[in-house]
Amino acid sequence: MSRLNEFISEDSNQFGPGTELVIAMMGVLLVMILISGQMYSRERKQNKDARATRAEEQRGHEKLKLSYDELRRKYEELLSRQQTAAADAAGKFKLAAHYFSAGNFHARPVDRLIDPARTAETVELIARQYEGLSAEYPFIFVIGHSNQLDDLYAEEQGDAPRMRRNWVYAARRAGVVAELLQSRLPPEQRDRIVVVTTGEFDLKDPSEPNSQENALVEVIFGKEWKPPARLTP
């Protein structure tokens, strides 16, 4: 019986029961500590790199902000100048309430009216408007415009010949309107008419350069039309 008890109670572990489990757990703990240390070192390095990256990004952001502020300042300055110029121009000119579209004229010849009576009625309305504005806007600009369509029957083709023709065509249509408008003015006001042609430039609808909407004649009242030095004898 004593032998059985000795056998049962015998413990070959000199450090006491459970030592193997403690050692195993310490091994696992050491591995975890090692992994944690490596992860901490890596995270610290990444954080350091991230801080450096953030610092670089911050410097880049500040440079961009300075560039943006400079561009915004220049834009606001340019916009202010444009608004001032527009306000100044608006004070010197006034657009007539009516204009003459390409539909008022035949395609060939370009200065022949389709409905002379109707065109004369429109001229009458413009003349009446001018009567109320002549003291402030004494000059009348009759401006002819053209689209970029060319005369297919013209002997000389190409961009340059087309532009020259459209300048002339716009001037001829403007001349018809100016002649009708001149007949409605008293003699002392007839020398205030200025006939201008822009040809195919200054399009009303630049997105559709061949549109008939661009071939118009408009009337603008102005305060002056010569340099100040030439306005006085």
PDB file of C-alpha atoms in Angstrom, residues 71-223:
ATOM      1  CA  LEU A  71      -4.551  83.904 -58.455  1.00  0.00           C
ATOM      2  CA  ARG A  72      -7.717  84.952 -56.655  1.00  0.00           C
ATOM      3  CA  ARG A  73      -6.299  88.419 -56.052  1.00  0.00           C
ATOM      4  CA  LYS A  74      -5.350  88.771 -59.717  1.00  0.00           C
ATOM      5  CA  TYR A  75      -8.758  87.461 -60.796  1.00  0.00           C
ATOM      6  CA  GLU A  76     -10.611  89.900 -58.552  1.00  0.00           C
ATOM      7  CA  GLU A  77      -8.404  92.725 -59.799  1.00  0.00           C
ATOM      8  CA  LEU A  78      -9.079  91.787 -63.421  1.00  0.00           C
ATOM      9  CA  LEU A  79     -12.792  91.387 -62.734  1.00  0.00           C
ATOM     10  CA  SER A  80     -12.888  94.797 -61.092  1.00  0.00           C
ATOM     11  CA  ARG A  81     -11.206  96.379 -64.112  1.00  0.00           C
ATOM     12  CA  GLN A  82     -13.624  94.635 -66.455  1.00  0.00           C
ATOM     13  CA  GLN A  83     -16.622  95.764 -64.432  1.00  0.00           C
ATOM     14  CA  THR A  84     -15.302  99.305 -64.387  1.00  0.00           C
ATOM     15  CA  ALA A  85     -14.738  99.228 -68.146  1.00  0.00           C
ATOM     16  CA  ALA A  86     -18.189  97.723 -68.712  1.00  0.00           C
ATOM     17  CA  ALA A  87     -19.821 100.347 -66.535  1.00  0.00           C
ATOM     18  CA  ASP A  88     -17.913 103.060 -68.375  1.00  0.00           C
ATOM     19  CA  ALA A  89     -18.917 101.620 -71.751  1.00  0.00           C
ATOM     20  CA  ALA A  90     -22.517 101.243 -70.626  1.00  0.00           C
ATOM     21  CA  GLY A  91     -22.523 104.909 -69.763  1.00  0.00           C
ATOM     22  CA  LYS A  92     -21.291 105.895 -73.247  1.00  0.00           C
ATOM     23  CA  PHE A  93     -23.504 103.660 -75.379  1.00  0.00           C
ATOM     24  CA  LYS A  94     -27.109 102.522 -75.465  1.00  0.00           C
ATOM     25  CA  LEU A  95     -28.461  99.747 -77.632  1.00  0.00           C
ATOM     26  CA  ALA A  96     -31.495 100.503 -79.743  1.00  0.00           C
ATOM     27  CA  ALA A  97     -34.653  98.566 -78.945  1.00  0.00           C
ATOM     28  CA  HIS A  98     -34.788  97.025 -82.449  1.00  0.00           C
ATOM     29  CA  TYR A  99     -32.361  95.465 -84.907  1.00  0.00           C
ATOM     30  CA  PHE A 100     -32.468  93.987 -88.406  1.00  0.00           C
ATOM     31  CA  SER A 101     -31.906  90.274 -88.903  1.00  0.00           C
ATOM     32  CA  ALA A 102     -30.703  88.521 -92.041  1.00  0.00           C
ATOM     33  CA  GLY A 103     -34.340  87.737 -92.724  1.00  0.00           C
ATOM     34  CA  ASN A 104     -34.832  91.366 -93.744  1.00  0.00           C
ATOM     35  CA  PHE A 105     -32.506  90.943 -96.741  1.00  0.00           C
ATOM     36  CA  HIS A 106     -32.262  88.724 -99.803  1.00  0.00           C
ATOM     37  CA  ALA A 107     -29.302  86.384-100.159  1.00  0.00           C
ATOM     38  CA  ARG A 108     -28.503  87.859-103.595  1.00  0.00           C
ATOM     39  CA  PRO A 109     -28.081  90.768-103.728  1.00  0.00           C
ATOM     40  CA  VAL A 110     -27.342  91.083-100.021  1.00  0.00           C
ATOM     41  CA  ASP A 111     -28.578  94.680 -99.746  1.00  0.00           C
ATOM     42  CA  ARG A 112     -32.049  94.152-101.239  1.00  0.00           C
ATOM     43  CA  LEU A 113     -34.860  94.250 -98.697  1.00  0.00           C
ATOM     44  CA  ILE A 114     -37.449  91.486 -98.625  1.00  0.00           C
ATOM     45  CA  ASP A 115     -40.143  93.661 -97.071  1.00  0.00           C
ATOM     46  CA  PRO A 116     -39.224  97.370 -97.450  1.00  0.00           C
ATOM     47  CA  ALA A 117     -42.424  98.562 -95.726  1.00  0.00           C
ATOM     48  CA  ARG A 118     -41.832  96.461 -92.640  1.00  0.00           C
ATOM     49  CA  THR A 119     -38.194  97.547 -92.462  1.00  0.00           C
ATOM     50  CA  ALA A 120     -39.286 101.188 -92.748  1.00  0.00           C
ATOM     51  CA  GLU A 121     -41.617 100.689 -89.774  1.00  0.00           C
ATOM     52  CA  THR A 122     -38.725  99.369 -87.682  1.00  0.00           C
ATOM     53  CA  VAL A 123     -36.578 102.327 -88.717  1.00  0.00           C
ATOM     54  CA  GLU A 124     -39.394 104.642 -87.639  1.00  0.00           C
ATOM     55  CA  LEU A 125     -39.427 103.072 -84.178  1.00  0.00           C
ATOM     56  CA  ILE A 126     -35.670 103.532 -83.847  1.00  0.00           C
ATOM     57  CA  ALA A 127     -35.925 107.151 -84.977  1.00  0.00           C
ATOM     58  CA  ARG A 128     -38.537 107.834 -82.320  1.00  0.00           C
ATOM     59  CA  GLN A 129     -36.335 106.256 -79.681  1.00  0.00           C
ATOM     60  CA  TYR A 130     -33.451 108.437 -80.835  1.00  0.00           C
ATOM     61  CA  GLU A 131     -35.546 111.577 -80.471  1.00  0.00           C
ATOM     62  CA  GLY A 132     -35.784 110.969 -76.746  1.00  0.00           C
ATOM     63  CA  LEU A 133     -32.078 110.145 -76.409  1.00  0.00           C
ATOM     64  CA  SER A 134     -30.385 112.513 -78.863  1.00  0.00           C
ATOM     65  CA  ALA A 135     -29.520 115.076 -76.175  1.00  0.00           C
ATOM     66  CA  GLU A 136     -27.581 112.473 -74.158  1.00  0.00           C
ATOM     67  CA  TYR A 137     -26.541 110.145 -76.998  1.00  0.00           C
ATOM     68  CA  PRO A 138     -26.152 112.318 -80.081  1.00  0.00           C
ATOM     69  CA  PHE A 139     -24.431 109.776 -82.360  1.00  0.00           C
ATOM     70  CA  ILE A 140     -25.981 106.792 -84.133  1.00  0.00           C
ATOM     71  CA  PHE A 141     -23.869 103.749 -84.946  1.00  0.00           C
ATOM     72  CA  VAL A 142     -25.310 101.451 -87.594  1.00  0.00           C
ATOM     73  CA  ILE A 143     -23.234  98.273 -87.342  1.00  0.00           C
ATOM     74  CA  GLY A 144     -23.328  95.515 -89.930  1.00  0.00           C
ATOM     75  CA  HIS A 145     -22.458  91.946 -88.989  1.00  0.00           C
ATOM     76  CA  SER A 146     -22.041  88.789 -91.037  1.00  0.00           C
ATOM     77  CA  ASN A 147     -21.806  85.065 -90.499  1.00  0.00           C
ATOM     78  CA  GLN A 148     -19.009  82.911 -91.899  1.00  0.00           C
ATOM     79  CA  LEU A 149     -20.925  81.560 -94.879  1.00  0.00           C
ATOM     80  CA  ASP A 150     -19.267  82.154 -98.229  1.00  0.00           C
ATOM     81  CA  ASP A 151     -20.638  82.948-101.646  1.00  0.00           C
ATOM     82  CA  LEU A 152     -20.438  79.635-103.504  1.00  0.00           C
ATOM     83  CA  TYR A 153     -20.569  81.462-106.835  1.00  0.00           C
ATOM     84  CA  ALA A 154     -17.638  83.761-106.095  1.00  0.00           C
ATOM     85  CA  GLU A 155     -14.682  83.394-108.440  1.00  0.00           C
ATOM     86  CA  GLU A 156     -12.084  83.623-105.676  1.00  0.00           C
ATOM     87  CA  GLN A 157     -12.482  81.117-102.851  1.00  0.00           C
ATOM     88  CA  GLY A 158     -10.618  80.810 -99.544  1.00  0.00           C
ATOM     89  CA  ASP A 159     -10.660  82.288 -96.034  1.00  0.00           C
ATOM     90  CA  ALA A 160      -9.190  85.688 -96.879  1.00  0.00           C
ATOM     91  CA  PRO A 161     -11.488  86.378 -99.866  1.00  0.00           C
ATOM     92  CA  ARG A 162     -14.482  85.186 -97.828  1.00  0.00           C
ATOM     93  CA  MET A 163     -13.672  87.564 -94.958  1.00  0.00           C
ATOM     94  CA  ARG A 164     -13.278  90.487 -97.366  1.00  0.00           C
ATOM     95  CA  ARG A 165     -16.622  89.714 -98.985  1.00  0.00           C
ATOM     96  CA  ASN A 166     -18.387  89.405 -95.637  1.00  0.00           C
ATOM     97  CA  TRP A 167     -16.998  92.763 -94.531  1.00  0.00           C
ATOM     98  CA  VAL A 168     -18.466  94.321 -97.661  1.00  0.00           C
ATOM     99  CA  TYR A 169     -21.771  92.449 -97.393  1.00  0.00           C
ATOM    100  CA  ALA A 170     -22.226  93.561 -93.769  1.00  0.00           C
ATOM    101  CA  ALA A 171     -21.417  97.143 -94.761  1.00  0.00           C
ATOM    102  CA  ARG A 172     -23.925  97.087 -97.622  1.00  0.00           C
ATOM    103  CA  ARG A 173     -26.733  95.898 -95.331  1.00  0.00           C
ATOM    104  CA  ALA A 174     -25.790  98.507 -92.724  1.00  0.00           C
ATOM    105  CA  GLY A 175     -25.759 101.162 -95.461  1.00  0.00           C
ATOM    106  CA  VAL A 176     -29.355 100.374 -96.382  1.00  0.00           C
ATOM    107  CA  VAL A 177     -30.505 100.825 -92.784  1.00  0.00           C
ATOM    108  CA  ALA A 178     -28.442 104.001 -92.368  1.00  0.00           C
ATOM    109  CA  GLU A 179     -29.962 105.488 -95.513  1.00  0.00           C
ATOM    110  CA  LEU A 180     -33.479 104.798 -94.278  1.00  0.00           C
ATOM    111  CA  LEU A 181     -32.652 106.179 -90.833  1.00  0.00           C
ATOM    112  CA  GLN A 182     -31.052 109.276 -92.317  1.00  0.00           C
ATOM    113  CA  SER A 183     -34.237 110.055 -94.207  1.00  0.00           C
ATOM    114  CA  ARG A 184     -36.068 110.281 -90.854  1.00  0.00           C
ATOM    115  CA  LEU A 185     -33.662 112.770 -89.284  1.00  0.00           C
ATOM    116  CA  PRO A 186     -33.536 116.540 -89.638  1.00  0.00           C
ATOM    117  CA  PRO A 187     -30.587 117.911 -91.652  1.00  0.00           C
ATOM    118  CA  GLU A 188     -28.635 118.980 -88.552  1.00  0.00           C
ATOM    119  CA  GLN A 189     -28.597 115.393 -87.239  1.00  0.00           C
ATOM    120  CA  ARG A 190     -27.767 113.510 -90.422  1.00  0.00           C
ATOM    121  CA  ASP A 191     -24.032 113.860 -89.969  1.00  0.00           C
ATOM    122  CA  ARG A 192     -24.289 112.012 -86.667  1.00  0.00           C
ATOM    123  CA  ILE A 193     -24.719 108.618 -88.332  1.00  0.00           C
ATOM    124  CA  VAL A 194     -21.656 106.367 -88.345  1.00  0.00           C
ATOM    125  CA  VAL A 195     -21.788 103.227 -90.499  1.00  0.00           C
ATOM    126  CA  VAL A 196     -19.589 100.395 -89.194  1.00  0.00           C
ATOM    127  CA  THR A 197     -18.915  96.861 -90.419  1.00  0.00           C
ATOM    128  CA  THR A 198     -17.483  94.038 -88.346  1.00  0.00           C
ATOM    129  CA  GLY A 199     -17.845  91.422 -91.058  1.00  0.00           C
ATOM    130  CA  GLU A 200     -17.803  87.913 -89.664  1.00  0.00           C
ATOM    131  CA  PHE A 201     -16.122  89.032 -86.449  1.00  0.00           C
ATOM    132  CA  ASP A 202     -18.043  89.860 -83.256  1.00  0.00           C
ATOM    133  CA  LEU A 203     -20.507  87.035 -83.868  1.00  0.00           C
ATOM    134  CA  LYS A 204     -23.769  87.094 -81.969  1.00  0.00           C
ATOM    135  CA  ASP A 205     -23.640  83.285 -81.670  1.00  0.00           C
ATOM    136  CA  PRO A 206     -19.976  82.154 -81.808  1.00  0.00           C
ATOM    137  CA  SER A 207     -21.003  78.514 -81.293  1.00  0.00           C
ATOM    138  CA  GLU A 208     -22.801  78.591 -84.662  1.00  0.00           C
ATOM    139  CA  PRO A 209     -20.634  80.789 -86.928  1.00  0.00           C
ATOM    140  CA  ASN A 210     -22.708  79.962 -90.036  1.00  0.00           C
ATOM    141  CA  SER A 211     -26.040  80.811 -88.413  1.00  0.00           C
ATOM    142  CA  GLN A 212     -28.140  83.521 -89.977  1.00  0.00           C
ATOM    143  CA  GLU A 213     -28.518  84.982 -86.486  1.00  0.00           C
ATOM    144  CA  ASN A 214     -25.010  86.383 -86.934  1.00  0.00           C
ATOM    145  CA  ALA A 215     -25.892  88.302 -90.100  1.00  0.00           C
ATOM    146  CA  LEU A 216     -27.653  91.247 -88.509  1.00  0.00           C
ATOM    147  CA  VAL A 217     -27.596  95.011 -88.473  1.00  0.00           C
ATOM    148  CA  GLU A 218     -27.812  96.645 -85.074  1.00  0.00           C
ATOM    149  CA  VAL A 219     -28.170 100.265 -84.056  1.00  0.00           C
ATOM    150  CA  ILE A 220     -26.394 101.768 -81.049  1.00  0.00           C
ATOM    151  CA  PHE A 221     -26.629 105.305 -79.715  1.00  0.00           C
ATOM    152  CA  GLY A 222     -23.388 106.811 -78.449  1.00  0.00           C
ATOM    153  CA  LYS A 223     -22.103 109.882 -76.653  1.00  0.00           C
TER     154      LYS A 223
END
